[in-house]
PDB file of C-alpha atoms in Angstrom:
ATOM      1  CA  MET A   1       7.598  22.802  -9.819  1.00 62.00           C
ATOM      2  CA  GLU A   2       9.030  20.460  -7.206  1.00 76.00           C
ATOM      3  CA  ILE A   3       8.014  16.793  -7.606  1.00 81.00           C
ATOM      4  CA  PHE A   4       9.848  15.124  -4.720  1.00 87.00           C
ATOM      5  CA  HIS A   5      10.152  16.191  -1.100  1.00 89.00           C
ATOM      6  CA  PRO A   6      13.651  16.548   0.446  1.00 89.00           C
ATOM      7  CA  ASP A   7      13.757  13.052   1.949  1.00 90.00           C
ATOM      8  CA  GLU A   8      12.691  11.395  -1.298  1.00 88.00           C
ATOM      9  CA  LYS A   9      15.627  13.189  -2.906  1.00 89.00           C
ATOM     10  CA  ARG A  10      17.864  12.060  -0.039  1.00 89.00           C
ATOM     11  CA  ALA A  11      16.729   8.453  -0.500  1.00 88.00           C
ATOM     12  CA  GLN A  12      17.447   8.663  -4.229  1.00 87.00           C
ATOM     13  CA  THR A  13      20.964   9.892  -3.438  1.00 89.00           C
ATOM     14  CA  LEU A  14      21.567   7.159  -0.863  1.00 88.00           C
ATOM     15  CA  ALA A  15      20.431   4.567  -3.418  1.00 84.00           C
ATOM     16  CA  GLY A  16      22.733   6.040  -6.058  1.00 84.00           C
ATOM     17  CA  PHE A  17      19.939   7.286  -8.323  1.00 81.00           C
ATOM     18  CA  MET A  18      19.632  10.441 -10.376  1.00 74.00           C
ATOM     19  CA  VAL A  19      15.973  11.098 -11.174  1.00 71.00           C
ATOM     20  CA  GLY A  20      15.719  13.982 -13.590  1.00 60.00           C
ATOM     21  CA  SER A  21      12.014  13.715 -14.370  1.00 61.00           C
ATOM     22  CA  ALA A  22       8.978  11.731 -13.275  1.00 69.00           C
ATOM     23  CA  GLY A  23       5.454  11.093 -14.473  1.00 81.00           C
ATOM     24  CA  ILE A  24       3.866  12.578 -11.363  1.00 87.00           C
ATOM     25  CA  TYR A  25       0.966  14.901 -12.201  1.00 91.00           C
ATOM     26  CA  PRO A  26      -0.827  17.539 -10.092  1.00 93.00           C
ATOM     27  CA  SER A  27      -4.169  16.212 -11.392  1.00 95.00           C
ATOM     28  CA  MET A  28      -5.484  12.976 -12.911  1.00 97.00           C
ATOM     29  CA  PRO A  29      -4.902  12.308 -16.606  1.00 96.00           C
ATOM     30  CA  GLN A  30      -7.950  10.894 -18.389  1.00 97.00           C
ATOM     31  CA  GLN A  31      -6.442   7.408 -18.513  1.00 95.00           C
ATOM     32  CA  HIS A  32      -6.093   7.441 -14.715  1.00 96.00           C
ATOM     33  CA  ARG A  33      -9.712   8.548 -14.330  1.00 97.00           C
ATOM     34  CA  ASP A  34     -10.896   5.746 -16.631  1.00 97.00           C
ATOM     35  CA  PHE A  35      -8.730   3.235 -14.782  1.00 97.00           C
ATOM     36  CA  PHE A  36     -10.075   4.124 -11.332  1.00 97.00           C
ATOM     37  CA  ALA A  37     -13.676   3.915 -12.580  1.00 97.00           C
ATOM     38  CA  GLY A  38     -13.254   0.255 -13.563  1.00 97.00           C
ATOM     39  CA  LEU A  39     -11.775  -1.057 -10.320  1.00 97.00           C
ATOM     40  CA  PRO A  40     -13.500  -3.420  -7.826  1.00 95.00           C
ATOM     41  CA  SER A  41     -11.243  -2.366  -4.923  1.00 96.00           C
ATOM     42  CA  PHE A  42      -9.214   0.591  -3.713  1.00 97.00           C
ATOM     43  CA  TYR A  43      -6.430   0.730  -1.102  1.00 98.00           C
ATOM     44  CA  ILE A  44      -6.397   3.840   1.085  1.00 98.00           C
ATOM     45  CA  ALA A  45      -4.316   5.226   3.933  1.00 98.00           C
ATOM     46  CA  THR A  46      -4.518   8.193   6.282  1.00 98.00           C
ATOM     47  CA  LEU A  47      -3.249   9.134   9.749  1.00 98.00           C
ATOM     48  CA  ASP A  48      -4.951   8.412  13.055  1.00 97.00           C
ATOM     49  CA  ASP A  49      -5.221  10.941  15.886  1.00 95.00           C
ATOM     50  CA  HIS A  50      -1.729  10.002  17.093  1.00 96.00           C
ATOM     51  CA  GLY A  51      -0.061  10.507  13.714  1.00 96.00           C
ATOM     52  CA  TRP A  52       0.220   6.812  12.875  1.00 98.00           C
ATOM     53  CA  PRO A  53      -0.498   5.611   9.332  1.00 98.00           C
ATOM     54  CA  VAL A  54      -3.610   3.434   9.106  1.00 98.00           C
ATOM     55  CA  ALA A  55      -4.727   1.633   5.959  1.00 98.00           C
ATOM     56  CA  THR A  56      -7.569  -0.466   4.614  1.00 98.00           C
ATOM     57  CA  VAL A  57      -9.158  -1.688   1.403  1.00 97.00           C
ATOM     58  CA  LEU A  58     -12.534  -0.513   0.077  1.00 96.00           C
ATOM     59  CA  SER A  59     -14.526  -2.603  -2.385  1.00 95.00           C
ATOM     60  CA  GLY A  60     -17.543  -2.147  -4.625  1.00 94.00           C
ATOM     61  CA  PRO A  61     -18.892  -2.774  -8.119  1.00 94.00           C
ATOM     62  CA  PRO A  62     -17.011  -1.097 -10.977  1.00 93.00           C
ATOM     63  CA  GLY A  63     -18.018   2.539 -10.883  1.00 96.00           C
ATOM     64  CA  PHE A  64     -17.918   2.856  -7.074  1.00 97.00           C
ATOM     65  CA  ILE A  65     -14.932   5.140  -7.762  1.00 98.00           C
ATOM     66  CA  SER A  66     -15.668   8.124  -9.971  1.00 97.00           C
ATOM     67  CA  THR A  67     -14.069  11.442 -10.901  1.00 96.00           C
ATOM     68  CA  VAL A  68     -16.031  14.688 -10.902  1.00 89.00           C
ATOM     69  CA  ASP A  69     -13.195  16.342 -12.816  1.00 97.00           C
ATOM     70  CA  ASN A  70      -9.457  15.783 -13.099  1.00 97.00           C
ATOM     71  CA  SER A  71      -8.841  17.126  -9.581  1.00 98.00           C
ATOM     72  CA  HIS A  72     -11.552  15.373  -7.526  1.00 98.00           C
ATOM     73  CA  LEU A  73     -12.046  11.649  -6.977  1.00 98.00           C
ATOM     74  CA  ARG A  74     -15.103  10.171  -5.246  1.00 98.00           C
ATOM     75  CA  ILE A  75     -15.396   6.818  -3.501  1.00 97.00           C
ATOM     76  CA  ASN A  76     -18.836   5.380  -2.727  1.00 96.00           C
ATOM     77  CA  ALA A  77     -18.466   2.434  -0.350  1.00 93.00           C
ATOM     78  CA  PRO A  78     -19.913   1.371   3.018  1.00 86.00           C
ATOM     79  CA  ARG A  79     -17.676   2.237   5.942  1.00 83.00           C
ATOM     80  CA  ARG A  80     -17.301  -0.025   8.964  1.00 85.00           C
ATOM     81  CA  GLU A  81     -17.420   1.791  12.292  1.00 85.00           C
ATOM     82  CA  ASP A  82     -14.928  -0.616  13.872  1.00 91.00           C
ATOM     83  CA  CYS A  83     -12.177   0.009  11.298  1.00 94.00           C
ATOM     84  CA  PRO A  84      -9.471   2.327  12.718  1.00 95.00           C
ATOM     85  CA  ALA A  85      -8.540   3.560   9.234  1.00 96.00           C
ATOM     86  CA  LEU A  86     -12.103   4.437   8.274  1.00 95.00           C
ATOM     87  CA  SER A  87     -12.906   6.059  11.609  1.00 94.00           C
ATOM     88  CA  ALA A  88      -9.869   8.325  11.145  1.00 96.00           C
ATOM     89  CA  LEU A  89     -11.255   9.796   7.918  1.00 96.00           C
ATOM     90  CA  GLN A  90     -12.549  13.351   8.049  1.00 95.00           C
ATOM     91  CA  PRO A  91     -12.489  16.433   5.818  1.00 97.00           C
ATOM     92  CA  GLY A  92      -9.103  18.105   5.769  1.00 96.00           C
ATOM     93  CA  LYS A  93      -7.185  14.869   6.447  1.00 96.00           C
ATOM     94  CA  GLU A  94      -4.518  13.773   3.993  1.00 97.00           C
ATOM     95  CA  LEU A  95      -5.260  10.561   2.104  1.00 98.00           C
ATOM     96  CA  GLY A  96      -3.135   8.261  -0.014  1.00 97.00           C
ATOM     97  CA  ALA A  97      -4.807   5.796  -2.374  1.00 98.00           C
ATOM     98  CA  LEU A  98      -3.770   3.051  -4.759  1.00 98.00           C
ATOM     99  CA  GLY A  99      -5.739   1.381  -7.504  1.00 97.00           C
ATOM    100  CA  LEU A 100      -4.451  -1.999  -8.664  1.00 97.00           C
ATOM    101  CA  ASP A 101      -5.904  -4.196 -11.405  1.00 96.00           C
ATOM    102  CA  PHE A 102      -4.711  -7.740 -10.730  1.00 96.00           C
ATOM    103  CA  SER A 103      -5.913  -8.896 -14.154  1.00 94.00           C
ATOM    104  CA  ASN A 104      -3.365  -6.816 -16.076  1.00 94.00           C
ATOM    105  CA  ARG A 105      -0.815  -5.725 -13.441  1.00 95.00           C
ATOM    106  CA  ARG A 106      -1.668  -2.067 -13.851  1.00 95.00           C
ATOM    107  CA  ARG A 107      -1.545   0.281 -10.866  1.00 94.00           C
ATOM    108  CA  ASN A 108      -1.968   4.002 -10.281  1.00 96.00           C
ATOM    109  CA  ARG A 109      -1.557   6.056  -7.135  1.00 95.00           C
ATOM    110  CA  VAL A 110      -3.359   9.219  -6.138  1.00 96.00           C
ATOM    111  CA  ASN A 111      -2.640  11.381  -3.087  1.00 95.00           C
ATOM    112  CA  GLY A 112      -4.395  14.427  -1.709  1.00 96.00           C
ATOM    113  CA  VAL A 113      -6.718  15.814   0.948  1.00 97.00           C
ATOM    114  CA  ILE A 114     -10.256  14.743   1.834  1.00 98.00           C
ATOM    115  CA  SER A 115     -12.469  17.611   0.691  1.00 97.00           C
ATOM    116  CA  ARG A 116     -15.956  16.235   1.464  1.00 96.00           C
ATOM    117  CA  MET A 117     -17.563  13.307   3.266  1.00 95.00           C
ATOM    118  CA  ASP A 118     -20.955  11.868   4.051  1.00 90.00           C
ATOM    119  CA  LYS A 119     -22.105   8.473   5.326  1.00 84.00           C
ATOM    120  CA  ASN A 120     -20.792   6.296   2.491  1.00 88.00           C
ATOM    121  CA  ARG A 121     -19.003   8.738   0.227  1.00 93.00           C
ATOM    122  CA  LEU A 122     -15.751  10.615   0.427  1.00 95.00           C
ATOM    123  CA  GLU A 123     -14.198  13.010  -2.032  1.00 97.00           C
ATOM    124  CA  LEU A 124     -10.472  13.478  -2.510  1.00 98.00           C
ATOM    125  CA  ALA A 125      -8.946  16.739  -3.721  1.00 97.00           C
ATOM    126  CA  VAL A 126      -5.998  15.427  -5.731  1.00 97.00           C
ATOM    127  CA  LYS A 127      -2.435  16.721  -5.239  1.00 94.00           C
ATOM    128  CA  GLN A 128      -0.540  13.945  -7.048  1.00 93.00           C
ATOM    129  CA  SER A 129      -1.518  11.252  -9.541  1.00 94.00           C
ATOM    130  CA  PHE A 130       0.962   8.812 -11.039  1.00 91.00           C
ATOM    131  CA  GLY A 131       1.384   5.331 -12.399  1.00 88.00           C
ATOM    132  CA  ASN A 132       3.818   2.666 -11.238  1.00 84.00           C
ATOM    133  CA  CYS A 133       5.562  -0.062 -13.201  1.00 83.00           C
ATOM    134  CA  PRO A 134       3.935  -3.526 -13.210  1.00 88.00           C
ATOM    135  CA  LYS A 135       6.984  -5.251 -11.744  1.00 89.00           C
ATOM    136  CA  TYR A 136       6.332  -7.762  -8.957  1.00 94.00           C
ATOM    137  CA  ILE A 137       2.529  -7.657  -9.329  1.00 96.00           C
ATOM    138  CA  GLN A 138       1.126 -11.180  -9.445  1.00 97.00           C
ATOM    139  CA  ARG A 139      -1.744 -11.577 -11.889  1.00 97.00           C
ATOM    140  CA  ARG A 140      -4.930 -12.988 -10.387  1.00 97.00           C
ATOM    141  CA  LYS A 141      -8.484 -13.668 -11.440  1.00 97.00           C
ATOM    142  CA  ILE A 142     -10.758 -11.655  -9.137  1.00 96.00           C
ATOM    143  CA  THR A 143     -14.261 -13.013  -8.543  1.00 95.00           C
ATOM    144  CA  PRO A 144     -16.979 -12.040  -6.019  1.00 94.00           C
ATOM    145  CA  ARG A 145     -17.357 -14.118  -2.891  1.00 92.00           C
ATOM    146  CA  GLN A 146     -19.899 -14.215  -0.082  1.00 87.00           C
ATOM    147  CA  ASN A 147     -18.534 -12.880   3.167  1.00 80.00           C
ATOM    148  CA  GLU A 148     -20.053 -12.594   6.610  1.00 79.00           C
ATOM    149  CA  PHE A 149     -19.525  -9.658   8.937  1.00 74.00           C
ATOM    150  CA  GLU A 150     -16.959 -10.490  11.604  1.00 86.00           C
ATOM    151  CA  ALA A 151     -15.614  -8.130  14.233  1.00 91.00           C
ATOM    152  CA  ILE A 152     -12.087  -6.795  14.230  1.00 95.00           C
ATOM    153  CA  ASP A 153      -9.605  -8.974  16.107  1.00 96.00           C
ATOM    154  CA  HIS A 154      -7.006  -6.902  17.987  1.00 96.00           C
ATOM    155  CA  LEU A 155      -3.783  -8.859  18.476  1.00 97.00           C
ATOM    156  CA  SER A 156      -1.248  -8.544  21.282  1.00 94.00           C
ATOM    157  CA  GLY A 157       1.465  -9.644  18.855  1.00 94.00           C
ATOM    158  CA  LEU A 158       1.969 -11.761  15.769  1.00 98.00           C
ATOM    159  CA  ASP A 159      -0.049 -14.898  16.465  1.00 97.00           C
ATOM    160  CA  SER A 160       0.409 -18.136  14.499  1.00 97.00           C
ATOM    161  CA  LYS A 161      -2.283 -17.204  11.976  1.00 97.00           C
ATOM    162  CA  ALA A 162      -0.688 -13.817  11.309  1.00 98.00           C
ATOM    163  CA  ARG A 163       2.747 -15.384  10.923  1.00 98.00           C
ATOM    164  CA  GLU A 164       1.389 -17.943   8.490  1.00 97.00           C
ATOM    165  CA  MET A 165      -0.265 -15.225   6.388  1.00 98.00           C
ATOM    166  CA  ILE A 166       2.919 -13.147   6.264  1.00 98.00           C
ATOM    167  CA  ALA A 167       5.184 -16.121   5.572  1.00 96.00           C
ATOM    168  CA  SER A 168       3.100 -17.234   2.581  1.00 96.00           C
ATOM    169  CA  ALA A 169       2.398 -13.749   1.181  1.00 97.00           C
ATOM    170  CA  ASP A 170       3.455 -12.730  -2.318  1.00 97.00           C
ATOM    171  CA  THR A 171       1.775  -9.317  -2.022  1.00 97.00           C
ATOM    172  CA  PHE A 172       1.285  -6.629   0.605  1.00 98.00           C
ATOM    173  CA  PHE A 173       0.710  -2.874   0.853  1.00 98.00           C
ATOM    174  CA  VAL A 174       2.687  -0.292   2.838  1.00 98.00           C
ATOM    175  CA  ALA A 175       1.422   3.080   4.083  1.00 98.00           C
ATOM    176  CA  THR A 176       3.804   5.883   5.020  1.00 98.00           C
ATOM    177  CA  HIS A 177       3.741   9.651   5.390  1.00 97.00           C
ATOM    178  CA  ALA A 178       6.061  12.646   5.534  1.00 95.00           C
ATOM    179  CA  HIS A 179       6.169  16.432   5.173  1.00 92.00           C
ATOM    180  CA  ALA A 180       2.468  16.876   5.872  1.00 90.00           C
ATOM    181  CA  GLY A 181       0.933  19.972   4.370  1.00 86.00           C
ATOM    182  CA  SER A 182       3.601  20.481   1.708  1.00 87.00           C
ATOM    183  CA  SER A 183       2.898  20.207  -2.010  1.00 83.00           C
ATOM    184  CA  THR A 184       5.207  17.183  -2.297  1.00 86.00           C
ATOM    185  CA  GLY A 185       4.415  15.478   1.013  1.00 89.00           C
ATOM    186  CA  GLY A 186       1.469  13.707   2.597  1.00 93.00           C
ATOM    187  CA  VAL A 187       0.217  10.165   3.076  1.00 97.00           C
ATOM    188  CA  ASP A 188       1.105   7.449   0.574  1.00 96.00           C
ATOM    189  CA  ILE A 189       0.241   3.785   0.071  1.00 97.00           C
ATOM    190  CA  SER A 190       2.199   1.488  -2.204  1.00 96.00           C
ATOM    191  CA  HIS A 191       2.367  -2.142  -3.306  1.00 96.00           C
ATOM    192  CA  ARG A 192       5.137  -4.661  -2.669  1.00 95.00           C
ATOM    193  CA  GLY A 193       5.402  -8.095  -4.249  1.00 95.00           C
ATOM    194  CA  GLY A 194       7.750 -11.059  -4.446  1.00 94.00           C
ATOM    195  CA  ASN A 195       7.947 -14.812  -4.234  1.00 94.00           C
ATOM    196  CA  PRO A 196       5.910 -16.362  -1.387  1.00 95.00           C
ATOM    197  CA  GLY A 197       7.924 -15.843   1.761  1.00 92.00           C
ATOM    198  CA  PHE A 198       9.795 -12.778   0.483  1.00 94.00           C
ATOM    199  CA  VAL A 199       8.951 -11.130   3.814  1.00 96.00           C
ATOM    200  CA  LYS A 200      11.167 -12.625   6.516  1.00 95.00           C
ATOM    201  CA  ILE A 201       9.879 -12.832  10.104  1.00 96.00           C
ATOM    202  CA  VAL A 202      12.386 -12.512  12.954  1.00 95.00           C
ATOM    203  CA  GLY A 203      10.529 -12.387  16.248  1.00 97.00           C
ATOM    204  CA  GLU A 204       8.225  -9.353  16.020  1.00 98.00           C
ATOM    205  CA  THR A 205      10.234  -7.808  13.173  1.00 98.00           C
ATOM    206  CA  LEU A 206       9.590  -8.155   9.452  1.00 97.00           C
ATOM    207  CA  TRP A 207      12.467  -7.868   6.965  1.00 95.00           C
ATOM    208  CA  VAL A 208      11.511  -6.762   3.455  1.00 95.00           C
ATOM    209  CA  PRO A 209      13.742  -6.702   0.350  1.00 92.00           C
ATOM    210  CA  ASP A 210      13.607  -3.614  -1.851  1.00 89.00           C
ATOM    211  CA  PHE A 211      13.824  -4.588  -5.518  1.00 87.00           C
ATOM    212  CA  SER A 212      14.513  -2.308  -8.477  1.00 79.00           C
ATOM    213  CA  GLY A 213      11.513  -0.143  -9.412  1.00 72.00           C
ATOM    214  CA  ASN A 214      10.674   3.311 -10.673  1.00 75.00           C
ATOM    215  CA  ARG A 215      13.423   4.905  -8.551  1.00 76.00           C
ATOM    216  CA  TYR A 216      11.112   7.575  -7.166  1.00 81.00           C
ATOM    217  CA  MET A 217      11.783   6.278  -3.636  1.00 87.00           C
ATOM    218  CA  ASN A 218       8.453   7.612  -2.355  1.00 91.00           C
ATOM    219  CA  THR A 219       8.068   4.985   0.369  1.00 94.00           C
ATOM    220  CA  LEU A 220      11.682   4.875   1.545  1.00 94.00           C
ATOM    221  CA  GLY A 221      11.929   8.659   1.391  1.00 93.00           C
ATOM    222  CA  ASN A 222       8.930   8.871   3.691  1.00 95.00           C
ATOM    223  CA  MET A 223      10.535   6.351   6.044  1.00 97.00           C
ATOM    224  CA  LEU A 224      13.650   8.512   6.250  1.00 95.00           C
ATOM    225  CA  ALA A 225      11.537  11.447   7.406  1.00 95.00           C
ATOM    226  CA  GLU A 226       9.051   9.505   9.551  1.00 97.00           C
ATOM    227  CA  PRO A 227       9.769   5.840  10.476  1.00 98.00           C
ATOM    228  CA  ARG A 228       6.202   4.945  11.468  1.00 98.00           C
ATOM    229  CA  ALA A 229       4.408   2.802   8.880  1.00 98.00           C
ATOM    230  CA  ALA A 230       1.447   0.475   8.393  1.00 98.00           C
ATOM    231  CA  LEU A 231       1.293  -2.761   6.387  1.00 98.00           C
ATOM    232  CA  LEU A 232      -1.710  -4.577   4.888  1.00 98.00           C
ATOM    233  CA  PHE A 233      -1.594  -8.292   4.100  1.00 98.00           C
ATOM    234  CA  LEU A 234      -4.465  -9.968   2.216  1.00 98.00           C
ATOM    235  CA  ASP A 235      -5.620 -13.569   2.242  1.00 97.00           C
ATOM    236  CA  PHE A 236      -6.864 -13.960  -1.321  1.00 97.00           C
ATOM    237  CA  VAL A 237      -8.677 -17.216  -0.468  1.00 95.00           C
ATOM    238  CA  ASN A 238     -10.712 -16.507   2.683  1.00 93.00           C
ATOM    239  CA  GLY A 239     -10.770 -12.713   2.512  1.00 95.00           C
ATOM    240  CA  ASP A 240      -8.942 -11.954   5.763  1.00 96.00           C
ATOM    241  CA  VAL A 241      -7.009  -8.689   5.999  1.00 97.00           C
ATOM    242  CA  LEU A 242      -4.126  -8.230   8.449  1.00 98.00           C
ATOM    243  CA  HIS A 243      -3.041  -4.712   9.486  1.00 98.00           C
ATOM    244  CA  LEU A 244       0.308  -4.043  11.161  1.00 98.00           C
ATOM    245  CA  GLN A 245       1.870  -0.879  12.546  1.00 98.00           C
ATOM    246  CA  GLY A 246       5.433  -0.337  13.600  1.00 98.00           C
ATOM    247  CA  HIS A 247       8.673   1.570  13.309  1.00 98.00           C
ATOM    248  CA  THR A 248      10.854   1.053  10.255  1.00 98.00           C
ATOM    249  CA  GLU A 249      14.603   0.926   9.731  1.00 96.00           C
ATOM    250  CA  LEU A 250      16.460   1.115   6.427  1.00 94.00           C
ATOM    251  CA  ASN A 251      19.481  -0.972   5.453  1.00 90.00           C
ATOM    252  CA  TRP A 252      21.019   0.518   2.331  1.00 85.00           C
ATOM    253  CA  GLN A 253      23.647  -2.188   1.868  1.00 76.00           C
ATOM    254  CA  VAL A 254      23.010  -5.887   1.307  1.00 67.00           C
ATOM    255  CA  ASP A 255      24.976  -7.853   3.896  1.00 65.00           C
ATOM    256  CA  ALA A 256      25.517 -11.460   4.854  1.00 55.00           C
ATOM    257  CA  GLN A 257      22.704 -11.431   7.406  1.00 63.00           C
ATOM    258  CA  HIS A 258      20.107 -10.074   5.010  1.00 62.00           C
ATOM    259  CA  LYS A 259      20.750 -11.321   1.513  1.00 72.00           C
ATOM    260  CA  LEU A 260      18.238 -12.120  -1.192  1.00 82.00           C
ATOM    261  CA  GLU A 261      18.750 -12.428  -4.925  1.00 82.00           C
ATOM    262  CA  GLY A 262      17.467  -9.333  -6.718  1.00 82.00           C
ATOM    263  CA  ALA A 263      17.325  -7.137  -3.601  1.00 85.00           C
ATOM    264  CA  GLU A 264      19.127  -3.799  -3.818  1.00 87.00           C
ATOM    265  CA  ARG A 265      18.557  -2.881  -0.176  1.00 90.00           C
ATOM    266  CA  PHE A 266      16.312  -3.870   2.764  1.00 92.00           C
ATOM    267  CA  TRP A 267      13.998  -2.308   5.284  1.00 95.00           C
ATOM    268  CA  CYS A 268      12.380  -3.726   8.369  1.00 96.00           C
ATOM    269  CA  LEU A 269       9.264  -3.082  10.432  1.00 98.00           C
ATOM    270  CA  HIS A 270       9.341  -3.588  14.195  1.00 98.00           C
ATOM    271  CA  VAL A 271       5.702  -4.472  14.891  1.00 98.00           C
ATOM    272  CA  THR A 272       4.064  -2.503  17.700  1.00 98.00           C
ATOM    273  CA  SER A 273       0.358  -3.001  16.887  1.00 97.00           C
ATOM    274  CA  ALA A 274      -1.699  -5.493  14.907  1.00 98.00           C
ATOM    275  CA  TRP A 275      -5.307  -6.265  14.082  1.00 98.00           C
ATOM    276  CA  ARG A 276      -7.123  -8.611  11.723  1.00 97.00           C
ATOM    277  CA  PHE A 277     -10.436  -8.329   9.874  1.00 96.00           C
ATOM    278  CA  PRO A 278     -11.719 -11.848   9.167  1.00 95.00           C
ATOM    279  CA  GLY A 279     -13.519 -12.116   5.829  1.00 93.00           C
ATOM    280  CA  LEU A 280     -13.260  -8.417   4.986  1.00 94.00           C
ATOM    281  CA  LEU A 281     -12.825  -8.884   1.233  1.00 95.00           C
ATOM    282  CA  PRO A 282     -16.021  -9.479  -0.813  1.00 94.00           C
ATOM    283  CA  TRP A 283     -13.904 -11.053  -3.548  1.00 95.00           C
ATOM    284  CA  GLN A 284     -11.220 -13.669  -3.928  1.00 95.00           C
ATOM    285  CA  GLY A 285      -8.146 -14.014  -6.099  1.00 96.00           C
ATOM    286  CA  SER A 286      -7.344 -17.232  -7.927  1.00 96.00           C
ATOM    287  CA  ASP A 287      -5.372 -18.605 -10.894  1.00 97.00           C
ATOM    288  CA  ILE A 288      -2.218 -16.794  -9.841  1.00 97.00           C
ATOM    289  CA  GLU A 289       0.370 -15.992 -12.498  1.00 97.00           C
ATOM    290  CA  PHE A 290       3.638 -14.706 -11.086  1.00 96.00           C
ATOM    291  CA  SER A 291       5.290 -11.690 -12.629  1.00 94.00           C
ATOM    292  CA  PRO A 292       8.426 -12.473 -14.656  1.00 92.00           C
ATOM    293  CA  ALA A 293      10.239  -9.939 -12.467  1.00 89.00           C
ATOM    294  CA  THR A 294       9.178 -11.865  -9.357  1.00 91.00           C
ATOM    295  CA  LEU A 295      10.376 -15.156 -10.819  1.00 88.00           C
ATOM    296  CA  SER A 296      13.830 -13.641 -11.341  1.00 87.00           C
ATOM    297  CA  THR A 297      14.250 -12.987  -7.615  1.00 87.00           C
ATOM    298  CA  GLY A 298      15.423 -15.484  -5.038  1.00 79.00           C
ATOM    299  CA  ILE A 299      14.259 -16.699  -1.644  1.00 76.00           C
ATOM    300  CA  TRP A 300      15.727 -16.261   1.802  1.00 77.00           C
ATOM    301  CA  ALA A 301      18.588 -18.597   2.622  1.00 66.00           C
TER     302      ALA A 301
END
């Protein structure tokens, strides 16, 4: 059975990788099901009516994610009507999801199609379930916080607050998609981490280093097929969430203009749309402990 779509294979070749096997399953192993059930948050992505990736984070008490069986995952969480990602959800739409436990740097991804929905619950029919290495995940203590409902703030560009959040970020999430409808394609959301400031801002373009990882090349393979992507940045102190959309470009060779210790290649996002949810997160992250892999990387010159 095929595991990777053609552009993931092409990205692996361009990066000089040979991936003979991968721990990507057509259903959820029991350890994945147990892991999802204990999470306080879940990162999801789908496509809007124009084919753009949109992403958000859902939160709830442990148990708000459950698994009916090894092929169906349920999420019980309130959905905001003003969130473009949540309003795009409907049965039959492809969905990518990521569970990340900041306390132990464990993360698992699950991709599939929305099979059922009601007011506060959606069910995902799983096509792929797989773990990712803990590299570049910063450990944090997650504790509940009081947040007040604030309306979405649509931005005409990267304002000073957005630039400050990006420039100080050590973590963000990237949503991509490719080969919709195929057994190996769909919507995907993944994590990226590095030292604060590892994302470089040049005008309305973000430059991102690509460090060594599991070599599956899911995200970059999707970008080869479809350059549109969405990024989520979190403020772990005040709970703000910043969402960006734009077109991506890949730079497979490190050059003098874009050079960062530990980076094997780079990609960039030319921002075309942005919005911010003030105080969206009902939790905060503190007592940060940087990953040893992160500490081995450099900073922009």
